[in-house]
Coordinates of C-alpha atoms in Angstrom, one line a residue:
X978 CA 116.7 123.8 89.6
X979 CA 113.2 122.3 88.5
X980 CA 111.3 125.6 87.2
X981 CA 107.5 124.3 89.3
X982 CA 104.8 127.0 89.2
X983 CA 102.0 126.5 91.5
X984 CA 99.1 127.9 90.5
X985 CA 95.4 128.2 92.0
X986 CA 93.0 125.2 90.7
X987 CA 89.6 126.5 88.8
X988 CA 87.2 123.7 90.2
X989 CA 83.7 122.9 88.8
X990 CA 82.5 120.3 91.4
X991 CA 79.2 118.5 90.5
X992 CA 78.2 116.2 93.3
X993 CA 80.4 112.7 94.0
X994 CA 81.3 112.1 90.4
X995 CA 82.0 114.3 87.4
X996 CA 84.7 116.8 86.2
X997 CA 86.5 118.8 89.3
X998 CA 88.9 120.3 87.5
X999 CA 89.7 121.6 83.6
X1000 CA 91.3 124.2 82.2
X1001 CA 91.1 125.3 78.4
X1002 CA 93.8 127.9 78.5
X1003 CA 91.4 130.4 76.7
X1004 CA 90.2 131.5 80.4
X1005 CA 90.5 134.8 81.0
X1006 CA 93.4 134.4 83.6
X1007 CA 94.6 131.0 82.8
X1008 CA 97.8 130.8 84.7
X1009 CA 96.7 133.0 87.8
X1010 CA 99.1 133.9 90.3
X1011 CA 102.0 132.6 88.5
X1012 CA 104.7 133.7 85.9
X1013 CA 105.2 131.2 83.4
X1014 CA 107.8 132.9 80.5
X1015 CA 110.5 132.7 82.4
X1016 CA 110.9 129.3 83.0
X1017 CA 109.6 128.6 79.4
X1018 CA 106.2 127.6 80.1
X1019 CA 103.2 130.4 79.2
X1020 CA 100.4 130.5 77.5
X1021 CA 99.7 130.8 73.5
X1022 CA 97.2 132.1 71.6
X1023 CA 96.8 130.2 68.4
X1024 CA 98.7 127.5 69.8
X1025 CA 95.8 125.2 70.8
X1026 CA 94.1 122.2 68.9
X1027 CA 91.4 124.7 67.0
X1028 CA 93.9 127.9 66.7
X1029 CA 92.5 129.1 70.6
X1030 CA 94.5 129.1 73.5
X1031 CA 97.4 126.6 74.8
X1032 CA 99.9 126.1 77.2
X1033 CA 103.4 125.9 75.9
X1034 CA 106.6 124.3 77.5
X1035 CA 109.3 125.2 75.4
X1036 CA 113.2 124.1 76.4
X1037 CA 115.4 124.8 73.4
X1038 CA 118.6 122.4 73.3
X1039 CA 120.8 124.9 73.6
X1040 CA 119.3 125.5 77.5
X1041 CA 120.4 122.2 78.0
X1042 CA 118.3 119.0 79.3
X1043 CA 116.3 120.1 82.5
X1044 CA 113.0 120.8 84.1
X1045 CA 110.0 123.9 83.8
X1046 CA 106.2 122.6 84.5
X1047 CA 103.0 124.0 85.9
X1048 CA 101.7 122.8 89.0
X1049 CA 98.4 122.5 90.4
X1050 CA 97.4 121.7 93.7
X1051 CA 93.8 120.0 94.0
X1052 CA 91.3 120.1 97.1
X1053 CA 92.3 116.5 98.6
X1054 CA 88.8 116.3 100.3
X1055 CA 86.9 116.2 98.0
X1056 CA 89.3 113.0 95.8
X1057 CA 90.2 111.0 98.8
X1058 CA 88.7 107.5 98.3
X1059 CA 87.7 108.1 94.6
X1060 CA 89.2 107.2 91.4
X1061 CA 89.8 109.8 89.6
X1062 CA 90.5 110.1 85.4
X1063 CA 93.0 112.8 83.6
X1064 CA 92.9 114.0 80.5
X1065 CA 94.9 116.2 77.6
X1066 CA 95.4 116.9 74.4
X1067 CA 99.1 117.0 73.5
X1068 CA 101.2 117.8 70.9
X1069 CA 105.3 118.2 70.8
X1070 CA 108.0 119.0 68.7
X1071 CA 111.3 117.7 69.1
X1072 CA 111.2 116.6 72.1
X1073 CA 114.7 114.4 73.0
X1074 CA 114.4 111.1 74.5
X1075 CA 115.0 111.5 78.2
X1076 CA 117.3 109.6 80.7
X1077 CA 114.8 107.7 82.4
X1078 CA 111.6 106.1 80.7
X1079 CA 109.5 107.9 83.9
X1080 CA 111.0 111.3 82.4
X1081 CA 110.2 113.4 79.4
X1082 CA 106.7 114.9 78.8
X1083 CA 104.2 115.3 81.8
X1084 CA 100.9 114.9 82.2
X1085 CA 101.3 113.3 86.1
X1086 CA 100.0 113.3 89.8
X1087 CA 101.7 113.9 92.8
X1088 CA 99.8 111.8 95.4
X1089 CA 100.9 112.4 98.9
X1090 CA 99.4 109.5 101.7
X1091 CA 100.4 107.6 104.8
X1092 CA 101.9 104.9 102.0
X1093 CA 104.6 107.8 100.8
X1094 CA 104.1 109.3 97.6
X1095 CA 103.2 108.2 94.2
X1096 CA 103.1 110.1 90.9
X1097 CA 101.1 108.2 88.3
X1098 CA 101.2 109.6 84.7
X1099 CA 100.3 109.2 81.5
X1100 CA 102.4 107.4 78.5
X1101 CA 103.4 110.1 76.5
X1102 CA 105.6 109.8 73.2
X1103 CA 109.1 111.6 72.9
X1104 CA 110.2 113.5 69.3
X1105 CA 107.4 115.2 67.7
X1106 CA 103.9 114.4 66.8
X1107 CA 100.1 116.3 66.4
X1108 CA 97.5 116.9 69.0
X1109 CA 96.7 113.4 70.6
X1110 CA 94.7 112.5 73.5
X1111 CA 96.6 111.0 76.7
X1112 CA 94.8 110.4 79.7
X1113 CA 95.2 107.6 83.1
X1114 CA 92.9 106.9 85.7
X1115 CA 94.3 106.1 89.3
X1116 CA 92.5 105.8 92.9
X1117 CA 93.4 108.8 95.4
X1118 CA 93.8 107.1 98.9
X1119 CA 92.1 107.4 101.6
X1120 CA 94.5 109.2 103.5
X1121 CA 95.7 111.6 100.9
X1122 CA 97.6 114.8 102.0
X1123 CA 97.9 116.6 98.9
X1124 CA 97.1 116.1 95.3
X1125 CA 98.8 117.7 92.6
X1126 CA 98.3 117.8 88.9
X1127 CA 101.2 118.8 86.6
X1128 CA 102.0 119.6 83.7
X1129 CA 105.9 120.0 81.4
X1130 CA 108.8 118.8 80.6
X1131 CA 111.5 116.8 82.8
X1132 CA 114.8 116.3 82.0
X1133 CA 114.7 117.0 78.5
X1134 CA 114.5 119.5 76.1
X1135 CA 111.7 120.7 73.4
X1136 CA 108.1 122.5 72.9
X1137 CA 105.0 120.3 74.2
X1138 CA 101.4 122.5 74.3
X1139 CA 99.2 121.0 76.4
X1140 CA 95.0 121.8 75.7
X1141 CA 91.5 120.4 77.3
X1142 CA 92.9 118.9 80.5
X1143 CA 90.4 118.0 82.8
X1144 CA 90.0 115.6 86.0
X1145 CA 87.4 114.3 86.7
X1146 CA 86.0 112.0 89.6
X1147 CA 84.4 108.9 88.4
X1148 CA 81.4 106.9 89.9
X1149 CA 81.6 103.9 92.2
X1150 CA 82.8 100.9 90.0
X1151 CA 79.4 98.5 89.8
X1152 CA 79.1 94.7 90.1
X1153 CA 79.8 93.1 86.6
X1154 CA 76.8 91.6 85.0
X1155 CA 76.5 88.5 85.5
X1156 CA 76.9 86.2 81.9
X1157 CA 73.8 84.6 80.1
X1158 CA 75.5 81.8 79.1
X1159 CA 74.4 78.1 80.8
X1160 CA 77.2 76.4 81.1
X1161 CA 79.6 79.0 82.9
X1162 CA 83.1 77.8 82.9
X1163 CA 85.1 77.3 86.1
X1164 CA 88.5 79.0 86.4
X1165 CA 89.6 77.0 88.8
X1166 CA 89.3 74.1 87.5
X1167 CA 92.8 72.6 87.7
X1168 CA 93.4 70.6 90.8
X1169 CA 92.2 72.4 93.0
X1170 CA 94.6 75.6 94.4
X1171 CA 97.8 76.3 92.0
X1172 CA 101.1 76.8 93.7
X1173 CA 103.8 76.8 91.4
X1174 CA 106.2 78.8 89.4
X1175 CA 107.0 80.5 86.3
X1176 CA 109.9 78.3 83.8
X1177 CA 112.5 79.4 82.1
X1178 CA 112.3 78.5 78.2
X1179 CA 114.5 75.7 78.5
X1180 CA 113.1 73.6 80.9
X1181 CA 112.7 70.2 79.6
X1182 CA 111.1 66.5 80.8
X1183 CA 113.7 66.4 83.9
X1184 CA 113.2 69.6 85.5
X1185 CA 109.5 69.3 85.6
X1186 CA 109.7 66.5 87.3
X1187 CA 112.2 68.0 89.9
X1188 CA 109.7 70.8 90.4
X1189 CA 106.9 68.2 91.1
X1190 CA 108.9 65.8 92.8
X1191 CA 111.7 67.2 94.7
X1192 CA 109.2 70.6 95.5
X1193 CA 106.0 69.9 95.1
X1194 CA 104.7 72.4 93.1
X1195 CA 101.6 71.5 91.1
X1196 CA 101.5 74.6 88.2
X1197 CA 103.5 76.5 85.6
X1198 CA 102.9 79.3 83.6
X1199 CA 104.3 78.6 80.3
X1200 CA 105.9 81.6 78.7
X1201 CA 106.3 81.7 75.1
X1202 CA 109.8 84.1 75.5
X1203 CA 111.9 84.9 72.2
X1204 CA 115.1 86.1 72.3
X1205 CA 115.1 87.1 75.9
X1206 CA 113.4 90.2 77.9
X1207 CA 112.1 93.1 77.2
X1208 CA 113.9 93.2 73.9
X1209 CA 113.9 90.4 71.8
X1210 CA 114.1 90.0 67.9
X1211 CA 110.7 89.8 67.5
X1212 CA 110.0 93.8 66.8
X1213 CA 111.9 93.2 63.7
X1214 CA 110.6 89.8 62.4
X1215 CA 108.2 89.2 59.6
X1216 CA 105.0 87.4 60.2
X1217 CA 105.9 84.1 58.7
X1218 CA 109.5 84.0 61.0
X1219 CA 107.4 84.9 64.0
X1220 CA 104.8 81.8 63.1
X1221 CA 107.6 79.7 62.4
X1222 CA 109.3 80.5 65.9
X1223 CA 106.0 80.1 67.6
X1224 CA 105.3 76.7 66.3
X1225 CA 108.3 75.7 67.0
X1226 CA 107.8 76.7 70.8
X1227 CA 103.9 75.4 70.6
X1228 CA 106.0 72.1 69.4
X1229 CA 107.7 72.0 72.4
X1230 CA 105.1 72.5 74.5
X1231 CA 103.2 69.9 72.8
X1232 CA 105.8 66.9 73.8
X1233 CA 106.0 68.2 77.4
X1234 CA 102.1 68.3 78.5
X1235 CA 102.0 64.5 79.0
X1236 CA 105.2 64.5 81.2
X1237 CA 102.9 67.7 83.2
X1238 CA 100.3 65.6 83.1
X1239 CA 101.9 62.7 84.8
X1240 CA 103.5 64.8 87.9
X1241 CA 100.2 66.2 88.4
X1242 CA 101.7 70.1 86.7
X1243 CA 98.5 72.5 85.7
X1244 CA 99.7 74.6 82.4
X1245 CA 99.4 78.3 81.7
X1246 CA 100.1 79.4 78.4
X1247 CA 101.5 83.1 78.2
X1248 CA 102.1 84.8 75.3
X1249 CA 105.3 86.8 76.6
X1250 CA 106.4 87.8 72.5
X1251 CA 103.4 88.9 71.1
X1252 CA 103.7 89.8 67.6
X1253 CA 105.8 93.2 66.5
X1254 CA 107.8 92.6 70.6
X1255 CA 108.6 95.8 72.0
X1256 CA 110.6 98.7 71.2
X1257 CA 114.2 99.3 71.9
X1258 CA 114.1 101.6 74.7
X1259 CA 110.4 102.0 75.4
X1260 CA 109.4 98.7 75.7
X1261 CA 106.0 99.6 74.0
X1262 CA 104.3 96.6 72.5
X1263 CA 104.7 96.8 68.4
X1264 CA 101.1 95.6 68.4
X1265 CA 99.9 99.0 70.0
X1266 CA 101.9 101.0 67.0
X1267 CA 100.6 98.6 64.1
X1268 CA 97.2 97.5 63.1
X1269 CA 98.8 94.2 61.5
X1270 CA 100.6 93.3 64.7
X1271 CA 97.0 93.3 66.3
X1272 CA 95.3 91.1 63.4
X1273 CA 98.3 88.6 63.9
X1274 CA 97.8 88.2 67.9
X1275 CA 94.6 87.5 67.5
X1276 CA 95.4 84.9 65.4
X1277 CA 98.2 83.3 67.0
X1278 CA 95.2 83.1 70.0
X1279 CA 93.4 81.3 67.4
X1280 CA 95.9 79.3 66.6
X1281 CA 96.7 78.5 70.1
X1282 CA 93.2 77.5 71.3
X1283 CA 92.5 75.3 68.2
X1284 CA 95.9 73.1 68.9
X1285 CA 95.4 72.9 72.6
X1286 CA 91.7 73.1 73.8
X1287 CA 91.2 69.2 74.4
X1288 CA 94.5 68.8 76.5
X1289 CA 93.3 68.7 80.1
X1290 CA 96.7 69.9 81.4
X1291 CA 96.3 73.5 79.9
X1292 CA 94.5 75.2 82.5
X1293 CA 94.3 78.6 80.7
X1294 CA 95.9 81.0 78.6
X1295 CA 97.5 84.2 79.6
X1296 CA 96.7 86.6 76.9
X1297 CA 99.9 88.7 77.2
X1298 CA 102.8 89.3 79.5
X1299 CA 102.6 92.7 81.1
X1300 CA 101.5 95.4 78.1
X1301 CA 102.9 98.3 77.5
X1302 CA 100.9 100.8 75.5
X1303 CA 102.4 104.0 74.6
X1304 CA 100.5 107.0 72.8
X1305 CA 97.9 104.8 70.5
X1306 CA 98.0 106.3 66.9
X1307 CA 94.2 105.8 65.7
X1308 CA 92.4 103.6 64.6
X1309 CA 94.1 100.7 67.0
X1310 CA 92.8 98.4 69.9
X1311 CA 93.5 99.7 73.3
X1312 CA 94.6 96.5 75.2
X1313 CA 90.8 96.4 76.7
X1314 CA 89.2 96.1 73.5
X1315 CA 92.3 94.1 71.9
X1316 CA 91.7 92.0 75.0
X1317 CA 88.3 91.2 74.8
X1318 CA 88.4 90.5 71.2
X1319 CA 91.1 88.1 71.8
X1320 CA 88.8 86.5 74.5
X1321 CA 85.8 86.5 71.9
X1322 CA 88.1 84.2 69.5
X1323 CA 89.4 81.9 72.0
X1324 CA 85.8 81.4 73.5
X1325 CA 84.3 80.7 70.2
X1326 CA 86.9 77.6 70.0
X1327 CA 87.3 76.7 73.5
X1328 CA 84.5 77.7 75.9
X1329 CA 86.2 75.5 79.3
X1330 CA 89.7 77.1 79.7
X1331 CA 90.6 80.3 82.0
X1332 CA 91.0 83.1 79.7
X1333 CA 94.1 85.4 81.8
X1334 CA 94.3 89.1 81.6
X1335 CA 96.8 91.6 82.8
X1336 CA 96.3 95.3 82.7
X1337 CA 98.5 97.7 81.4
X1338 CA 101.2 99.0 81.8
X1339 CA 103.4 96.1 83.0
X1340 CA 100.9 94.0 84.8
X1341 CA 101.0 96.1 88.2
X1342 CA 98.5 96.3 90.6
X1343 CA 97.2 99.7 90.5
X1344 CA 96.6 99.0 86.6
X1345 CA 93.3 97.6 87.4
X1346 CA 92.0 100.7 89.4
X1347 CA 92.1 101.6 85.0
X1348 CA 90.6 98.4 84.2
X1349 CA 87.1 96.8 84.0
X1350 CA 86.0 93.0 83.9
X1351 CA 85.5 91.8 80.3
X1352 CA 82.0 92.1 78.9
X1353 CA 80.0 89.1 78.2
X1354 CA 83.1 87.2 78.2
X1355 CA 83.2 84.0 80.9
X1356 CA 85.9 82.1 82.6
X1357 CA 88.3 85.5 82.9
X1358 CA 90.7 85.4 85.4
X1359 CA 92.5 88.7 86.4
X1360 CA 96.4 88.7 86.7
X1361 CA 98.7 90.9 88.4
X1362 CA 102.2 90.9 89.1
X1363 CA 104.0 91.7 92.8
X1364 CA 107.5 93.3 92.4
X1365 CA 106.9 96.4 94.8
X1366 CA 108.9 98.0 95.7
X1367 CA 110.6 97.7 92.5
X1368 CA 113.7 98.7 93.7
X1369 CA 114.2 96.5 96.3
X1370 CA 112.9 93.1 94.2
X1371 CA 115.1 94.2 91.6
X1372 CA 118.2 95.6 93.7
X1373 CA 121.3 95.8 91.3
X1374 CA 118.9 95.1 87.7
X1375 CA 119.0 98.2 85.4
X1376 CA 121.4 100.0 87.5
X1377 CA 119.2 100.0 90.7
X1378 CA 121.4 100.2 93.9
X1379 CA 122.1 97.2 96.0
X1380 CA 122.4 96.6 100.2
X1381 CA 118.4 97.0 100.7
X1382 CA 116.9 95.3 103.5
X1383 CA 113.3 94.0 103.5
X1384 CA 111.3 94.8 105.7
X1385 CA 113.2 98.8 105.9
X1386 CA 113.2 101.8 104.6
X1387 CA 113.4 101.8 100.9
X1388 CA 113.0 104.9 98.7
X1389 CA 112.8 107.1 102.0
X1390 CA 109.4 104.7 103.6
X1391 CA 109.3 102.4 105.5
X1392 CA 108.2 98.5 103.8
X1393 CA 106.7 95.8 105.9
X1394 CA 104.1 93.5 105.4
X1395 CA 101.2 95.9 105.8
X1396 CA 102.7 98.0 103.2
X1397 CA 102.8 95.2 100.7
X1398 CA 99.2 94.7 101.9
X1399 CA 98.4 97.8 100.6
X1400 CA 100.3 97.5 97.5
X1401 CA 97.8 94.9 96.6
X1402 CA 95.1 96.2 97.3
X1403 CA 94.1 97.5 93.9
X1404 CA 94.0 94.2 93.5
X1405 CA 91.9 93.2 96.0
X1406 CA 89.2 95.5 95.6
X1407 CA 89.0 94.8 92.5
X1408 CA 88.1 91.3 93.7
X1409 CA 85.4 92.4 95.8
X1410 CA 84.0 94.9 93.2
X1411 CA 83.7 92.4 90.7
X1412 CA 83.2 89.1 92.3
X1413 CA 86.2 87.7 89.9
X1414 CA 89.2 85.7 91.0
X1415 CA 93.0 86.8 90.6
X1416 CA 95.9 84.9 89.9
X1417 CA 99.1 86.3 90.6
X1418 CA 101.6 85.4 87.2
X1419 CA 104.7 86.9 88.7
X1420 CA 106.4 87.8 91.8
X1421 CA 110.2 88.0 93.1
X1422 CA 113.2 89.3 95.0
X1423 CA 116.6 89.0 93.6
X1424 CA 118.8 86.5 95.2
X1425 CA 121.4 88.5 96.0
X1426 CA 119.3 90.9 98.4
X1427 CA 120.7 91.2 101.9
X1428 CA 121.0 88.6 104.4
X1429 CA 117.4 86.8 104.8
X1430 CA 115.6 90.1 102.8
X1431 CA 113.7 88.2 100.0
X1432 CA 113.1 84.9 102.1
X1433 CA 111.1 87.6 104.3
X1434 CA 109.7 89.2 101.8
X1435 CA 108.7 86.1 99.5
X1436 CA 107.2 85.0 102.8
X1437 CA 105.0 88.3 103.3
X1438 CA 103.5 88.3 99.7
X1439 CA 102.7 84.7 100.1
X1440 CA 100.8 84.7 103.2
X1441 CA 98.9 87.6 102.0
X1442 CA 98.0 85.8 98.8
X1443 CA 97.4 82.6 100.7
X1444 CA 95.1 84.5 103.4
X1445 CA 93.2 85.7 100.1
X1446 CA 93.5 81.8 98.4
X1447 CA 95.0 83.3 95.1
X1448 CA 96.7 81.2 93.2
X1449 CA 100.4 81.4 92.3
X1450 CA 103.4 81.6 90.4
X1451 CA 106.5 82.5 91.1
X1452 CA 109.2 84.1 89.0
X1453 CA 111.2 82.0 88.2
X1454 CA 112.3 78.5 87.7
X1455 CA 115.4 77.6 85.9
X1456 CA 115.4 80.8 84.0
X1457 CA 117.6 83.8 84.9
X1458 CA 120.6 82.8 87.8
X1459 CA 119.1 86.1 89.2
X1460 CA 115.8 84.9 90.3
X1461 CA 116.5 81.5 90.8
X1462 CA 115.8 79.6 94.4
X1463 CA 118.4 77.1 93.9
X1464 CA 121.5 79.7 93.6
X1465 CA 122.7 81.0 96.8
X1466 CA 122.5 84.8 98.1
X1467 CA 126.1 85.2 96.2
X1468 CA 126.0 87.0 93.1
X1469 CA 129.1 86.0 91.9
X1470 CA 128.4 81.9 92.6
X1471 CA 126.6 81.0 88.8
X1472 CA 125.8 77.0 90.3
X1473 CA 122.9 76.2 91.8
X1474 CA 122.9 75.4 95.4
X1475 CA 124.0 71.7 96.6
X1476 CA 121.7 72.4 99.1
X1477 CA 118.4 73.7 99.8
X1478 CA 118.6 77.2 100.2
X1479 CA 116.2 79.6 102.5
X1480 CA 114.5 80.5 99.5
X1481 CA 113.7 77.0 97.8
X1482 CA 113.0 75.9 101.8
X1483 CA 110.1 78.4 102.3
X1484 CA 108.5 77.9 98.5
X1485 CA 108.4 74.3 99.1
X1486 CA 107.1 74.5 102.6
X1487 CA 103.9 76.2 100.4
X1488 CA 104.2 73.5 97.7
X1489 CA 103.6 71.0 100.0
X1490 CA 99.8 72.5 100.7
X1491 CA 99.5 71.0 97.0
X1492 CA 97.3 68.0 96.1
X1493 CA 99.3 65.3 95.2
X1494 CA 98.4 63.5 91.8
X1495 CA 97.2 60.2 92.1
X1496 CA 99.8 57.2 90.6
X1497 CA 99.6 57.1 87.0

C-alpha cells in the first residue's frame, strides 16, 4: 500500500507568472493536516541544505522496497494553459536502484486532463549524493482536472530530504529574435520536402538504391550507431578508440554520398554514440557525467563539419540522438548550452547546412515545452521523435505486453488520430511560438502489432505531419527485423517480405509525393 499524504498547498500567487507554490519546510506548520512519521516521511530540523528545516523520506531496507510520499494538490485554475517550472533541492543516501527507470526518487506531477493522465518528473539519481538542484518544466493542459505535486520515494528503499521546492508559472514564451546575420541559411534546402527513412548501419550502395528506386524515398538520416542501442561499448572506450571508430564510420559515409547523390537521397548526419555512450541501466549520456566527454563532442562536430561541409548531399547534421541527462554534477553543459556551443563550432566552419536539435530527454515532444530556440544561432531545425503511446509502438520491446490495437484503448484511454494530434502538439506550438521548422527524425510501430494496427497508425502520424508539411523519417530501414516494412506482421518470420507488405505499401504511396532527381 503506497503510503500518499495529501496535504493543503501554501500558494503565493503573483499575477499570470511567477511562483504559486513553495515550501521551505521551516514554516511553522509545514506538513498541515497530515501525519507524516508513520509512513517514514516527516519533517527534520537540521536536516536541510543550511542546517534549517527538511523533509525526510526515509525506507530502511529491512521495510522492504515500496512506496511513502507527500502529496500536494494545486488549484488547477489558476495552471491550466501555462507552463509551469518545479524545483528542489535533493539529497539521498542509499537509495537502491529501483525496478523501473520511472521509479525511485520523486520530485513529479500528477496531471489529470481529457488526454488521460501524465506524471512528468524530474531525473533524479539513485545511491547517495549531496544537496543538488533538480527541476523540469512541463505545460498544464487546458483542460486539466487536477494537479498534483509530489514528493518520495517509489518502489525502493532509502533516506532522500527534499528542501526549497517551488512551482512556479512562467511567462508566455516570446517570438525568437530574429538573427543579424545577411545571408540567413535555408533549412530546407534539399530538394524540396524530405520523405524518407532512418538506415540501419549496414546499408550499403544496393539498398540505397532500392530505397530510391523501388520506394521512392528521397532522404536518410544517417546514424553514426556503435555497438547497438542504448548500450553500446562506447561508455567504456578511450578517446582515440572512439575517433578511430568514428572515422571509420565517417569513411563509410564518405564512399556512399555519391551513390545518394545519384538517386537523388538528401543526408542527415546523427551523432547516435556520442562520446562516453550511455550508462548501463540509465541510459544517461557519459557526456552529461564528464566534462572531457563534452570537449570531445564538440570536437567530433568539428571534425564532422570540416570533412563534409562542401558535399551538397549532406543536408544537415543532427547534433545528437535523443539525450538523456541525468542529475548534472557542476560545472557541465546542460544539453541547451552543450547544444548551442556545438552549433557555434559547426557555424564557424559551415554557415549553409541545417544544424538539428532534439530536446531532452529522449527526443519526445513535450521536451520542447523545456526547450527554447537557439540564440543567435541560424539554420536550426527542431527534431522530435513520435513513438506515443510508447507502449503500443513498442508492444513486446523491453517486456511491454503485446495484442494492442491501434486506434483503442491503450494504458486505460482511448488512442485515435486526434489523440496523436495532441501528442504533438508540443511540437507544434512550438512551431508557431517560434516561427522555426521541425523535422521529425524518428517514428514507428512494431511489425508485429495486431492485424492492420501500425499500418493505421503510421498512416495517422503521417497525415498529420504532412497536413503540417514536416519533413520525415521513418524508423527504420534495413536495421532491426522489428521495425522493418519489408518483414511481415509475423514475429517469428526473420525474411523480408517477397511481397509488398501494408506497411512498405502506405510509406511508398508518401514517397511517391517526392521530387524525382533528374538523370545523372
Amino acid at each position: 500500500m503506497l503510503g500518499t499524504l495529501a496535504v493543503a498547498a501554501s500558494l503565493v500567487l503573483l499575477g499570470d507568472s511567477g511562483p504559486v507554490f513553495s515550501r521551505s519546510f521551516d514554516e511553522a506548520k509545514p506538513l498541515e493536516g497530515a501525519s507524516a512519521s508513520k509512513d517514514g516521511a516527516r519533517v527534520e530540523k537540521g536536516a536541510g541544505r543550511s542546517g534549517t528545516s527538511a523533509l525526510v523520506v526515509d525506507r530502511p531496507a529491512s521495510a522492504g522496497a515500496g512506496s511513502t510520499s507527500v502529496r500536494w494538490s494545486l488549484p488547477v485554475e489558476k495552471l491550466r494553459g501555462t507552463r509551469v517550472r518545479v524545483e528542489a533541492y535533493v539529497k539521498a543516501d542509499d537509495v537502491a536502484k529501483p525496478p523501473k527507470s520511472y521509479n525511485g526518487v520523486k520530485v513529479m506531477l500528477h496531471l489529470k486532463g481529457g488526454a488521460g493522465d501524465e506524471w512528468p518528473q524530474a531525473p533524479v539519481d539513485t545511491g547517495s549524493f549531496g544537496w543538488t538542484r533538480v527541476g523540469f518544466t512541463r505545460a498544464v493542459p487546458d483542460d486539466a482536472s487536477s494537479v498534483d505535486l509530489t514528493l518520495g520515494l517509489e518502489a525502493t528503499t532509502g533516506r532522500v530530504a527534499f528542501d526549497d521546492v517551488t512551482l512556479t508559472i512562467l511567462p508566455p514564451r516570446r517570438p525568437a529574435v530574429a538573427s543579424a546575420s545577411a545571408s540567413k541559411p535555408d533549412p530546407r534546402h534539399g530538394p524540396g520536402r524530405l520523405r524518407g527513412v532512418m538506415i540501419g548501419t549496414k546499408v550499403d550502395a544496393d539498398d540505397l538504391r532500392d530505397l530510391a528506386r523501388k520506394y521512392g524515398a528521397n532522404h536518410v538520416r544517417w546514424q553514426l550507431l556503435w555497438g547497438g542501442f542504448p548500450n553500446g561499448p562506447a561508455d567504456k572506450a578511450t578517446p582515440a578508440e572512439y575517433d578511430r571508430w568514428l572515422d571509420g564510420e565517417l569513411d563509410r559515409l564518405a564512399r556512399l554520398t555519391p551513390v545518394c547523390r545519384q538517386e537523388g537521397i538528401t543526408v542527415l548526419i546523427d551523432v547516435h554514440t556520442p562520446p562516453g555512450g550511455r550508462e548501463q541501466g540509465t541510459s544517461v549520456m557519459g557526456m552529461f557525467r564528464k566534462a572531457e566527454h563534452q570537449e570531445h563532442f564538440l570536437k567530433v562536430w568539428e571534425k564532422i563539419a570540416k570533412r563534409f561541409r562542401d558535399d551538397p548531399v549532406v543536408w544537415g547534421y543532427d547534433l545528437v540522438n535523443e539525450p538523456v541527462l541525468g542529475m548534472l554534477p557542476d560545472g557541465l553543459r546542460n544539453w541547451p548550452e552543450l547544444a548551442l556551443e556545438a552549433a557555434r563550432r559547426v557555424r564557424a566552419i559551415d554557415q549553409k547546412k541545417a544544424i538539428i536539435v532534439e530536446p531532452a530527454p529522449w527526443g519526445g515532444p513535450d521536451g520542447l515545452d523545456d526547450f527554447e530556440p537557439l540564440p543567435g544561432i541560424d539554420g536550426v531545425v527542431y527534431s522530435v521523435h513520435m513513438y506515443l503511446p510508447h507502449k503500443f509502438t513498442h508492444q513486446g520491446v523491453h517486456g511491454n505486453p503485446t495484442g494492442l490495437s491501434y486506434p483503442g484503448v491503450i494504458e486505460g484511454k482511448r488512442w485515435d488520430k486526434e489523440d496523436l494530434r495532441r501528442a504533438l502538439e508540443p511540437a507544434r506550438r512550438f512551431e508557431r511560438d517560434y516561427n522555426v521548422p521541425i523535422y521529425i527524425g524518428e517514428f514507428s510501430a512494431i511489425r508485429w502489432a495486431p492485424g492492420s494496427s501500425a499500418r493505421d497508425y503510421l498512416r495517422d502520424v503521417i497525415d498529420i505531419m504532412e497536413e503540417y508539411g514536416w519533413d520525415w523519417a521513418y524508423h527504420a530501414y534495413r536495421e532491426w527485423p522489428g521495425w522493418s516494412f519489408e518483414h511481415t506482421s509475423n514475429p517469428d518470420d526473420p525474411k523480408p517480405s517477397p511481397t509488398l507488405t501494408d506497411r512498405g505499401a502506405l510509406l511508398k504511396s508518401y514517397f511517391a509525393r517526392n521530387p524525382r532527381p533528374a538523370a545523372p
